């Protein structure tokens, strides 16, 4: 858009004014006095001489002198005075002249005086009118010169030979040549008209010269003095003399280069403004038709420019005029904003006064260099460019159109397409998630892939998915959460001091933290952080989160772990299977404001619904698979029973044939045998029916027993596999291996998990699911720990628990206690300074024993190492291992713990059978 340059006009030439007391007034006064004196002298002469007619003629001289007086009616005054005096002069005149003759002569003389006075008065009137016309003409000429000098259009005038006779300052600005360089030259004497436009200009010039066109308007390209090409609109009018010959051609020139480029840019971008552009075209046509009238042309031009300004101010797209900044190597590195419209201010969040004159890097630190590279290509080639790019400092996407407007300058139009990009990203992410869900397969792998998709697409710091396991909701899969966070946040059930789960009035487990609110379905949609679908979202958790007043409820007073770990934006979305909540999708980010858009939360609610459907489908497929397995087993048993029945029938048929073969020998006894055989047949049939019933009952019992054994076996096998997977995860390399403490922590966690997994492995191997063989279990556990902790001295480990069996609920705490105590012994009981294992001393030993006496089990764990320091009290010990031993003994086994630190260390844990 081209805005009219407002030029401060030079003041018009002021009309010269004659003030009272000036020299001209004094001159008029002196001339009037001289006329009065002259009239007096003539009167005296006329009165005293007989030459009255001669003297009478002298009265014309003062009358003629009034021509020089500025007063228009001075001749009338003088004429009246002269007539009166001449009549008075009759009476004192000579007596030889008859009075009648003198009176006639004086009357004739008065008529002459009146006529002369009238002629002088008319002359004065014409002179004054001529002076006023000349003054008006000079004023109009001054106005015209001022208009031409201050006109925003360049004024160029040609004579009849097309030589330039007028060249205004605006022409110097547009074309680059000064008036001294150009005046007097013809068009063909310097490179001015663009080669391709020469025929058109020549034809238009010929029309003007030959009189076929009195005025015209045309557009063509011209060269500037520096060789650059500009686009100009020419408004020409021809002036001809009375003989019809050409006197001059008056041309007004408008540089429309920037306007044409801006028009092309706006027409391409704003199809919806066709009506406005049509109106502009009509206005331009009217301007061309009426350009011969300068005032109307200027008014139309202002209206046109005002419409452009209105379009500039009201267009929905952001617009900026920029100057590209280069480094010493000629590489574009920045832009300076020269002009911006209100839409650009809204897009960037700054007022025009804060933007104009400043650079992009000053206003938006961290702006991507790709913007300057794109702009540099437009300025270098001069070709318009259109591209889509993300503006990092504002986290917004823009559809950009850039046009070069001058040397190192370009105009850019920005359309905010952030919403469209976000919608496309959501659609792509949902499509990928649905593809993975529909592919099926292992549920862990499916959820892991979905979480990876979500984190890659959104840039969230961490994402995770919780699934119900019993009454807990541990993380089923996660991506990005640190290990410490997972250890502390994996379990949500609130517990009493004795380790039992805290329950609600309806018997359900109390779930802590905001996660517990979502998973228990007890949300309040009236609070701004909750949605109607039971989701939670916050955009700035920079302090403790208080969802409601009041206190003790762990769901209303959350643990604020997410806030403490620096997650400013958090979203928690429930996963449902039908009407039941089975899990939760968790989205954490360290940036604030990630969930201001409610549509984003609704999108992840859709994702959670699809995940819930996939989990329901996987569970249904698993149930169907189990049911098919049961049906296959039942079918196999029926097939075996049918085969056995067929064999029995074949055997009976064979026996029947043998009996029939002997019928020839027993013909005499046939009737008796027939009766006996009939009775036997009835007995056999009854026996067969009884046998079928017994076999059916036996099969049902075996099937039921087998199903339970398979179920228990599967449960223990799965638990063992899960714990083994946990151990494998701990064995993966990670940042904790960089320090010895981290390696030791990993080893401790692996051994604790092995001790729990070994219980289930023992049950699975021994096929005894109600009691754990402690001899097998403890022997295997001790051997595993011994291989895990190679001691600096050889240590002999023994286990004495033959014939001892304990239920799984107490076998697991026993294994964990043995693991902690044996691990502690291998770490600390046998340093190089210990006496055991040295010459003359007994070997280093570690003994585990389990015995039963008087209704109590006694678990003894001892070593002959250096013993415990006297200050160590297991009840108040600070180490995690001893705390765990005391907690398991007291709260899981309800046992007493005795510690003897003399001659080594010996722990005895006693608990009821």
Short mmCIF file of N, CA, C and O in Angstrom, two decimals, residues 492-601:
data_model
loop_
_atom_site.label_atom_id
_atom_site.label_comp_id
_atom_site.label_asym_id
_atom_site.label_seq_id
_atom_site.Cartn_x
_atom_site.Cartn_y
_atom_site.Cartn_z
N UNK A 492 -0.62 -45.65 45.45
CA UNK A 492 -1.52 -44.58 45.84
C UNK A 492 -2.35 -44.89 47.08
O UNK A 492 -2.94 -44.00 47.67
N UNK A 493 -2.44 -46.19 47.46
CA UNK A 493 -3.28 -46.55 48.61
C UNK A 493 -2.70 -45.96 49.90
O UNK A 493 -1.51 -46.13 50.21
N UNK A 494 -3.55 -45.26 50.64
CA UNK A 494 -3.14 -44.76 51.96
C UNK A 494 -3.08 -45.94 52.95
O UNK A 494 -3.90 -46.86 52.88
N UNK A 495 -2.11 -45.92 53.83
CA UNK A 495 -1.92 -47.03 54.76
C UNK A 495 -1.80 -46.51 56.19
O UNK A 495 -1.33 -45.40 56.43
N UNK A 496 -2.25 -47.40 57.14
CA UNK A 496 -2.09 -47.10 58.56
C UNK A 496 -0.64 -47.33 58.97
O UNK A 496 0.18 -47.81 58.18
N UNK A 497 -0.35 -47.04 60.23
CA UNK A 497 1.01 -47.23 60.72
C UNK A 497 1.45 -48.68 60.69
O UNK A 497 2.65 -48.99 60.57
N UNK A 498 0.51 -49.63 60.79
CA UNK A 498 0.87 -51.05 60.76
C UNK A 498 0.96 -51.60 59.35
O UNK A 498 1.12 -52.80 59.16
N UNK A 499 0.80 -50.74 58.34
CA UNK A 499 0.95 -51.19 56.96
C UNK A 499 -0.35 -51.60 56.29
O UNK A 499 -0.35 -51.87 55.09
N UNK A 500 -1.45 -51.65 57.02
CA UNK A 500 -2.72 -52.04 56.41
C UNK A 500 -3.31 -50.86 55.65
O UNK A 500 -3.04 -49.70 55.95
N UNK A 501 -4.14 -51.18 54.66
CA UNK A 501 -4.71 -50.16 53.77
C UNK A 501 -5.83 -49.41 54.50
O UNK A 501 -6.68 -50.01 55.15
N UNK A 502 -5.82 -48.08 54.34
CA UNK A 502 -6.90 -47.25 54.87
C UNK A 502 -8.10 -47.35 53.93
O UNK A 502 -7.94 -47.27 52.71
N UNK A 503 -9.29 -47.53 54.48
CA UNK A 503 -10.46 -47.76 53.64
C UNK A 503 -11.54 -46.72 53.91
O UNK A 503 -11.65 -46.16 55.00
N UNK A 504 -12.36 -46.51 52.90
CA UNK A 504 -13.51 -45.62 53.02
C UNK A 504 -14.64 -46.35 53.75
O UNK A 504 -14.54 -47.54 54.07
N UNK A 505 -15.73 -45.63 53.98
CA UNK A 505 -16.87 -46.23 54.68
C UNK A 505 -17.46 -47.40 53.89
O UNK A 505 -18.00 -48.34 54.47
N UNK A 506 -17.37 -47.35 52.55
CA UNK A 506 -17.91 -48.44 51.73
C UNK A 506 -16.94 -49.60 51.57
O UNK A 506 -17.21 -50.55 50.83
N UNK A 507 -15.79 -49.55 52.24
CA UNK A 507 -14.82 -50.64 52.19
C UNK A 507 -13.77 -50.49 51.09
O UNK A 507 -12.82 -51.27 51.04
N UNK A 508 -13.93 -49.50 50.19
CA UNK A 508 -12.94 -49.32 49.13
C UNK A 508 -11.69 -48.64 49.70
O UNK A 508 -11.75 -47.94 50.71
N UNK A 509 -10.56 -48.89 49.02
CA UNK A 509 -9.29 -48.33 49.48
C UNK A 509 -9.26 -46.82 49.27
O UNK A 509 -9.76 -46.31 48.26
N UNK A 510 -8.67 -46.09 50.23
CA UNK A 510 -8.49 -44.65 50.10
C UNK A 510 -7.26 -44.41 49.23
O UNK A 510 -6.17 -44.90 49.53
N UNK A 511 -7.45 -43.68 48.13
CA UNK A 511 -6.36 -43.38 47.20
C UNK A 511 -5.87 -41.96 47.44
O UNK A 511 -6.67 -41.01 47.47
N UNK A 512 -4.56 -41.82 47.61
CA UNK A 512 -3.99 -40.52 47.93
C UNK A 512 -3.81 -39.67 46.69
O UNK A 512 -3.87 -40.15 45.57
N UNK A 513 -3.55 -38.38 46.93
CA UNK A 513 -3.15 -37.40 45.92
C UNK A 513 -4.29 -37.11 44.95
O UNK A 513 -5.38 -37.69 45.03
N UNK A 514 -4.05 -36.18 44.05
CA UNK A 514 -5.05 -35.84 43.04
C UNK A 514 -5.32 -37.04 42.13
O UNK A 514 -6.44 -37.20 41.63
N UNK A 515 -4.32 -37.89 41.92
CA UNK A 515 -4.53 -39.10 41.13
C UNK A 515 -5.64 -39.94 41.75
O UNK A 515 -6.46 -40.55 41.04
N UNK A 516 -5.68 -39.98 43.09
CA UNK A 516 -6.71 -40.75 43.76
C UNK A 516 -8.10 -40.19 43.50
O UNK A 516 -9.07 -40.94 43.37
N UNK A 517 -8.21 -38.85 43.43
CA UNK A 517 -9.51 -38.25 43.11
C UNK A 517 -9.99 -38.70 41.74
O UNK A 517 -11.16 -39.03 41.54
N UNK A 518 -9.08 -38.68 40.77
CA UNK A 518 -9.46 -39.06 39.40
C UNK A 518 -9.83 -40.53 39.35
O UNK A 518 -10.86 -40.92 38.77
N UNK A 519 -9.01 -41.40 39.96
CA UNK A 519 -9.22 -42.85 39.86
C UNK A 519 -10.42 -43.30 40.67
O UNK A 519 -11.04 -44.33 40.35
N UNK A 520 -10.77 -42.56 41.71
CA UNK A 520 -11.95 -42.92 42.49
C UNK A 520 -13.22 -42.29 41.92
O UNK A 520 -14.32 -42.56 42.39
N UNK A 521 -13.08 -41.42 40.90
CA UNK A 521 -14.24 -40.81 40.27
C UNK A 521 -14.91 -39.76 41.13
O UNK A 521 -16.07 -39.44 40.91
N UNK A 522 -14.18 -39.21 42.11
CA UNK A 522 -14.79 -38.23 43.02
C UNK A 522 -14.27 -36.82 42.72
O UNK A 522 -13.57 -36.21 43.51
N UNK A 523 -14.59 -36.36 41.51
CA UNK A 523 -14.16 -35.03 41.11
C UNK A 523 -15.32 -34.05 41.20
O UNK A 523 -16.48 -34.45 41.28
N UNK A 524 -14.99 -32.77 41.20
CA UNK A 524 -16.00 -31.71 41.34
C UNK A 524 -15.92 -30.82 40.10
O UNK A 524 -15.05 -29.97 39.99
N UNK A 525 -16.83 -31.01 39.11
CA UNK A 525 -16.76 -30.21 37.88
C UNK A 525 -16.95 -28.72 38.11
O UNK A 525 -16.65 -27.93 37.22
N UNK A 526 -17.45 -28.32 39.30
CA UNK A 526 -17.61 -26.88 39.54
C UNK A 526 -16.27 -26.18 39.73
O UNK A 526 -16.17 -24.96 39.60
N UNK A 527 -15.23 -26.95 40.09
CA UNK A 527 -13.89 -26.37 40.21
C UNK A 527 -13.28 -26.24 38.81
O UNK A 527 -13.46 -27.11 37.97
N UNK A 528 -12.53 -25.15 38.54
CA UNK A 528 -12.03 -24.92 37.18
C UNK A 528 -11.01 -25.95 36.73
O UNK A 528 -10.77 -26.06 35.53
N UNK A 529 -10.40 -26.69 37.67
CA UNK A 529 -9.37 -27.64 37.26
C UNK A 529 -9.94 -29.00 36.85
O UNK A 529 -9.18 -29.86 36.40
N UNK A 530 -11.25 -29.22 37.03
CA UNK A 530 -11.87 -30.49 36.65
C UNK A 530 -12.79 -30.30 35.46
O UNK A 530 -13.36 -29.22 35.25
N UNK A 531 -12.94 -31.38 34.66
CA UNK A 531 -13.84 -31.36 33.50
C UNK A 531 -15.07 -32.19 33.80
O UNK A 531 -15.13 -32.93 34.79
N UNK A 532 -16.06 -32.09 32.92
CA UNK A 532 -17.29 -32.85 33.08
C UNK A 532 -17.03 -34.36 32.98
O UNK A 532 -17.78 -35.16 33.54
N UNK A 533 -15.98 -34.75 32.28
CA UNK A 533 -15.67 -36.18 32.11
C UNK A 533 -14.77 -36.72 33.22
O UNK A 533 -14.28 -37.84 33.12
N UNK A 534 -14.52 -35.90 34.25
CA UNK A 534 -13.75 -36.38 35.39
C UNK A 534 -12.25 -36.24 35.24
O UNK A 534 -11.49 -36.85 35.99
N UNK A 535 -11.80 -35.42 34.30
CA UNK A 535 -10.36 -35.19 34.12
C UNK A 535 -9.91 -34.00 34.95
O UNK A 535 -10.73 -33.18 35.39
N UNK A 536 -8.60 -33.90 35.15
CA UNK A 536 -7.99 -32.80 35.91
C UNK A 536 -6.90 -32.18 35.04
O UNK A 536 -6.16 -32.89 34.35
N UNK A 537 -6.81 -30.84 35.06
CA UNK A 537 -5.75 -30.15 34.32
C UNK A 537 -5.41 -28.85 35.02
O UNK A 537 -6.28 -28.12 35.49
N UNK A 538 -4.11 -28.59 35.12
CA UNK A 538 -3.63 -27.33 35.68
C UNK A 538 -2.47 -26.86 34.83
O UNK A 538 -1.75 -27.67 34.25
N UNK A 539 -2.31 -25.54 34.73
CA UNK A 539 -1.31 -24.97 33.83
C UNK A 539 -0.16 -24.29 34.56
O UNK A 539 0.78 -23.84 33.95
N UNK A 540 -0.24 -24.18 35.91
CA UNK A 540 0.83 -23.51 36.64
C UNK A 540 0.81 -23.99 38.07
O UNK A 540 0.27 -23.34 38.96
N UNK A 541 1.43 -25.15 38.35
CA UNK A 541 1.48 -25.69 39.71
C UNK A 541 2.77 -25.23 40.37
O UNK A 541 3.66 -26.01 40.66
N UNK A 542 2.89 -23.88 40.58
CA UNK A 542 4.12 -23.36 41.16
C UNK A 542 4.07 -23.31 42.67
O UNK A 542 4.93 -22.73 43.32
N UNK A 543 3.06 -23.94 43.28
CA UNK A 543 2.97 -24.00 44.73
C UNK A 543 2.12 -25.17 45.13
O UNK A 543 1.60 -25.91 44.30
N UNK A 544 1.93 -25.41 46.43
CA UNK A 544 1.10 -26.53 46.88
C UNK A 544 -0.30 -26.40 46.32
O UNK A 544 -0.89 -25.34 46.28
N UNK A 545 -0.80 -27.52 45.83
CA UNK A 545 -2.12 -27.55 45.20
C UNK A 545 -3.18 -27.83 46.25
O UNK A 545 -3.13 -28.84 46.94
N UNK A 546 -4.14 -26.92 46.40
CA UNK A 546 -5.24 -27.09 47.35
C UNK A 546 -6.54 -27.12 46.56
O UNK A 546 -6.96 -26.11 45.99
N UNK A 547 -7.15 -28.28 46.48
CA UNK A 547 -8.37 -28.42 45.69
C UNK A 547 -9.60 -28.03 46.48
O UNK A 547 -10.63 -27.72 45.91
N UNK A 548 -9.54 -28.10 47.78
CA UNK A 548 -10.71 -27.78 48.60
C UNK A 548 -10.22 -27.51 50.01
O UNK A 548 -9.13 -27.93 50.40
N UNK A 549 -10.99 -26.79 50.83
CA UNK A 549 -10.56 -26.56 52.21
C UNK A 549 -10.65 -27.83 53.03
O UNK A 549 -11.30 -28.80 52.67
N UNK A 550 -9.91 -27.81 54.06
CA UNK A 550 -10.07 -28.89 54.99
C UNK A 550 -9.01 -29.87 55.00
O UNK A 550 -8.36 -30.09 54.65
N UNK A 551 -8.58 -30.65 55.34
CA UNK A 551 -7.54 -31.30 55.83
C UNK A 551 -7.10 -32.63 55.80
O UNK A 551 -6.11 -32.90 55.25
N UNK A 552 -7.78 -33.54 56.46
CA UNK A 552 -7.20 -34.86 56.65
C UNK A 552 -7.32 -35.77 55.45
O UNK A 552 -6.63 -36.75 55.35
N UNK A 553 -8.24 -35.50 54.58
CA UNK A 553 -8.47 -36.38 53.44
C UNK A 553 -7.26 -36.31 52.51
O UNK A 553 -6.96 -35.26 51.96
N UNK A 554 -6.53 -37.42 52.32
CA UNK A 554 -5.33 -37.37 51.48
C UNK A 554 -5.65 -37.08 50.03
O UNK A 554 -4.78 -36.72 49.27
N UNK A 555 -6.91 -37.24 49.63
CA UNK A 555 -7.25 -36.89 48.26
C UNK A 555 -7.44 -35.40 48.08
O UNK A 555 -7.28 -34.85 47.01
N UNK A 556 -7.84 -34.69 49.16
CA UNK A 556 -8.06 -33.24 49.07
C UNK A 556 -6.78 -32.48 49.43
O UNK A 556 -6.57 -31.37 49.00
N UNK A 557 -5.89 -33.08 50.19
CA UNK A 557 -4.58 -32.48 50.50
C UNK A 557 -3.52 -33.32 49.80
O UNK A 557 -2.95 -34.23 50.39
N UNK A 558 -3.28 -33.07 48.50
CA UNK A 558 -2.39 -33.95 47.74
C UNK A 558 -0.94 -33.82 48.17
O UNK A 558 -0.55 -32.90 48.87
N UNK A 559 -0.16 -34.81 47.70
CA UNK A 559 1.25 -34.86 48.10
C UNK A 559 2.10 -33.82 47.39
O UNK A 559 3.21 -33.55 47.77
N UNK A 560 1.58 -33.23 46.31
CA UNK A 560 2.27 -32.16 45.57
C UNK A 560 3.62 -32.59 45.05
O UNK A 560 4.53 -31.79 44.91
N UNK A 561 3.78 -33.87 44.75
CA UNK A 561 5.05 -34.34 44.24
C UNK A 561 5.34 -33.72 42.86
O UNK A 561 6.48 -33.35 42.56
N UNK A 562 4.31 -33.62 42.03
CA UNK A 562 4.51 -33.05 40.69
C UNK A 562 5.00 -31.61 40.79
O UNK A 562 5.90 -31.19 40.06
N UNK A 563 4.39 -30.81 41.71
CA UNK A 563 4.81 -29.42 41.87
C UNK A 563 6.24 -29.34 42.40
O UNK A 563 7.03 -28.51 41.94
N UNK A 564 6.57 -30.21 43.38
CA UNK A 564 7.92 -30.19 43.95
C UNK A 564 8.97 -30.53 42.90
O UNK A 564 10.09 -30.04 42.96
N UNK A 565 8.62 -31.39 41.94
CA UNK A 565 9.57 -31.80 40.91
C UNK A 565 9.59 -30.83 39.72
O UNK A 565 10.23 -31.12 38.72
N UNK A 566 8.87 -29.71 39.82
CA UNK A 566 8.95 -28.69 38.79
C UNK A 566 8.02 -28.87 37.62
O UNK A 566 8.20 -28.24 36.58
N UNK A 567 7.00 -29.74 37.75
CA UNK A 567 6.05 -29.90 36.66
C UNK A 567 4.98 -28.81 36.79
O UNK A 567 4.10 -28.90 37.64
N UNK A 568 5.04 -27.80 35.93
CA UNK A 568 4.11 -26.67 36.03
C UNK A 568 2.76 -27.00 35.40
O UNK A 568 1.74 -26.45 35.81
N UNK A 569 2.74 -27.83 34.37
CA UNK A 569 1.49 -28.21 33.70
C UNK A 569 1.26 -29.70 33.90
O UNK A 569 2.15 -30.50 33.59
N UNK A 570 0.08 -30.07 34.42
CA UNK A 570 -0.24 -31.47 34.70
C UNK A 570 -1.67 -31.73 34.25
O UNK A 570 -2.57 -30.93 34.50
N UNK A 571 -1.88 -32.86 33.56
CA UNK A 571 -3.22 -33.31 33.18
C UNK A 571 -3.38 -34.78 33.57
O UNK A 571 -2.47 -35.58 33.34
N UNK A 572 -4.50 -35.10 34.21
CA UNK A 572 -4.81 -36.46 34.64
C UNK A 572 -6.16 -36.84 34.01
O UNK A 572 -7.17 -36.20 34.27
N UNK A 573 -6.15 -37.89 33.16
CA UNK A 573 -7.34 -38.27 32.40
C UNK A 573 -7.72 -39.70 32.75
O UNK A 573 -6.88 -40.61 32.61
N UNK A 574 -8.96 -39.97 33.23
CA UNK A 574 -9.34 -41.33 33.60
C UNK A 574 -9.50 -42.22 32.38
O UNK A 574 -9.91 -41.76 31.31
N UNK A 575 -9.17 -43.51 32.54
CA UNK A 575 -9.38 -44.53 31.50
C UNK A 575 -10.48 -45.45 32.00
O UNK A 575 -10.38 -46.00 33.10
N UNK A 576 -11.52 -45.61 31.20
CA UNK A 576 -12.69 -46.36 31.62
C UNK A 576 -12.85 -47.63 30.79
O UNK A 576 -12.53 -47.65 29.60
N UNK A 577 -13.39 -48.65 31.47
CA UNK A 577 -13.84 -49.86 30.79
C UNK A 577 -15.33 -49.96 31.11
O UNK A 577 -15.73 -50.37 32.21
N UNK A 578 -16.16 -49.51 30.16
CA UNK A 578 -17.58 -49.38 30.46
C UNK A 578 -17.78 -48.21 31.41
O UNK A 578 -17.34 -47.09 31.15
N UNK A 579 -18.45 -48.45 32.54
CA UNK A 579 -18.67 -47.40 33.53
C UNK A 579 -17.63 -47.41 34.64
O UNK A 579 -17.69 -46.61 35.57
N UNK A 580 -16.68 -48.31 34.57
CA UNK A 580 -15.70 -48.49 35.64
C UNK A 580 -14.36 -47.87 35.24
O UNK A 580 -13.90 -48.07 34.11
N UNK A 581 -13.75 -47.11 36.16
CA UNK A 581 -12.43 -46.53 35.92
C UNK A 581 -11.38 -47.60 36.21
O UNK A 581 -11.31 -48.14 37.31
N UNK A 582 -10.58 -47.92 35.19
CA UNK A 582 -9.56 -48.98 35.34
C UNK A 582 -8.14 -48.42 35.31
O UNK A 582 -7.18 -49.17 35.51
N UNK A 583 -8.00 -47.13 35.04
CA UNK A 583 -6.64 -46.58 34.97
C UNK A 583 -6.69 -45.09 34.72
O UNK A 583 -7.74 -44.45 34.78
N UNK A 584 -5.51 -44.52 34.42
CA UNK A 584 -5.40 -43.08 34.27
C UNK A 584 -4.22 -42.74 33.37
O UNK A 584 -3.14 -43.35 33.47
N UNK A 585 -4.43 -41.79 32.45
CA UNK A 585 -3.38 -41.24 31.60
C UNK A 585 -2.85 -39.97 32.26
O UNK A 585 -3.62 -39.06 32.55
N UNK A 586 -1.53 -39.91 32.51
CA UNK A 586 -0.91 -38.77 33.20
C UNK A 586 0.04 -38.06 32.26
O UNK A 586 0.90 -38.69 31.64
N UNK A 587 -0.10 -36.71 32.15
CA UNK A 587 0.70 -35.88 31.25
C UNK A 587 1.34 -34.76 32.08
O UNK A 587 0.64 -33.93 32.63
N UNK A 588 2.68 -34.75 32.17
CA UNK A 588 3.42 -33.75 32.97
C UNK A 588 4.35 -32.97 32.07
O UNK A 588 5.00 -33.55 31.18
N UNK A 589 4.43 -31.64 32.31
CA UNK A 589 5.36 -30.81 31.55
C UNK A 589 5.90 -29.69 32.45
O UNK A 589 5.17 -29.17 33.30
N UNK A 590 7.16 -29.38 32.26
CA UNK A 590 7.79 -28.33 33.08
C UNK A 590 7.48 -26.93 32.54
O UNK A 590 7.84 -25.94 33.16
N UNK A 591 6.82 -26.84 31.39
CA UNK A 591 6.39 -25.54 30.87
C UNK A 591 5.00 -25.24 31.39
O UNK A 591 4.18 -26.13 31.52
N UNK A 592 4.72 -23.97 31.63
CA UNK A 592 3.39 -23.61 32.08
C UNK A 592 2.48 -23.33 30.89
O UNK A 592 2.93 -23.08 29.78
N UNK A 593 1.18 -23.40 31.12
CA UNK A 593 0.19 -23.03 30.11
C UNK A 593 -0.07 -24.07 29.05
O UNK A 593 -0.62 -23.75 28.00
N UNK A 594 0.28 -25.35 29.28
CA UNK A 594 0.10 -26.36 28.26
C UNK A 594 -1.35 -26.83 28.13
O UNK A 594 -1.69 -27.49 27.15
N UNK A 595 -2.19 -26.52 29.13
CA UNK A 595 -3.57 -27.03 29.08
C UNK A 595 -4.59 -25.89 29.24
O UNK A 595 -5.67 -26.09 29.75
N UNK A 596 -4.20 -24.66 28.81
CA UNK A 596 -5.17 -23.58 28.80
C UNK A 596 -6.31 -23.88 27.83
O UNK A 596 -7.43 -23.46 28.02
N UNK A 597 -5.99 -24.58 26.75
CA UNK A 597 -7.00 -24.90 25.74
C UNK A 597 -7.82 -26.11 26.19
O UNK A 597 -7.29 -27.21 26.30
N UNK A 598 -9.13 -25.94 26.49
CA UNK A 598 -9.94 -27.10 26.90
C UNK A 598 -10.00 -28.18 25.83
O UNK A 598 -10.16 -29.36 26.13
N UNK A 599 -9.85 -27.77 24.56
CA UNK A 599 -9.88 -28.76 23.49
C UNK A 599 -8.75 -29.75 23.58
O UNK A 599 -8.89 -30.92 23.17
N UNK A 600 -7.62 -29.32 24.15
CA UNK A 600 -6.49 -30.24 24.27
C UNK A 600 -6.78 -31.32 25.30
O UNK A 600 -6.46 -32.49 25.11
N UNK A 601 -7.44 -30.93 26.40
CA UNK A 601 -7.81 -31.92 27.41
C UNK A 601 -8.86 -32.87 26.84
O UNK A 601 -8.78 -34.09 27.04
#
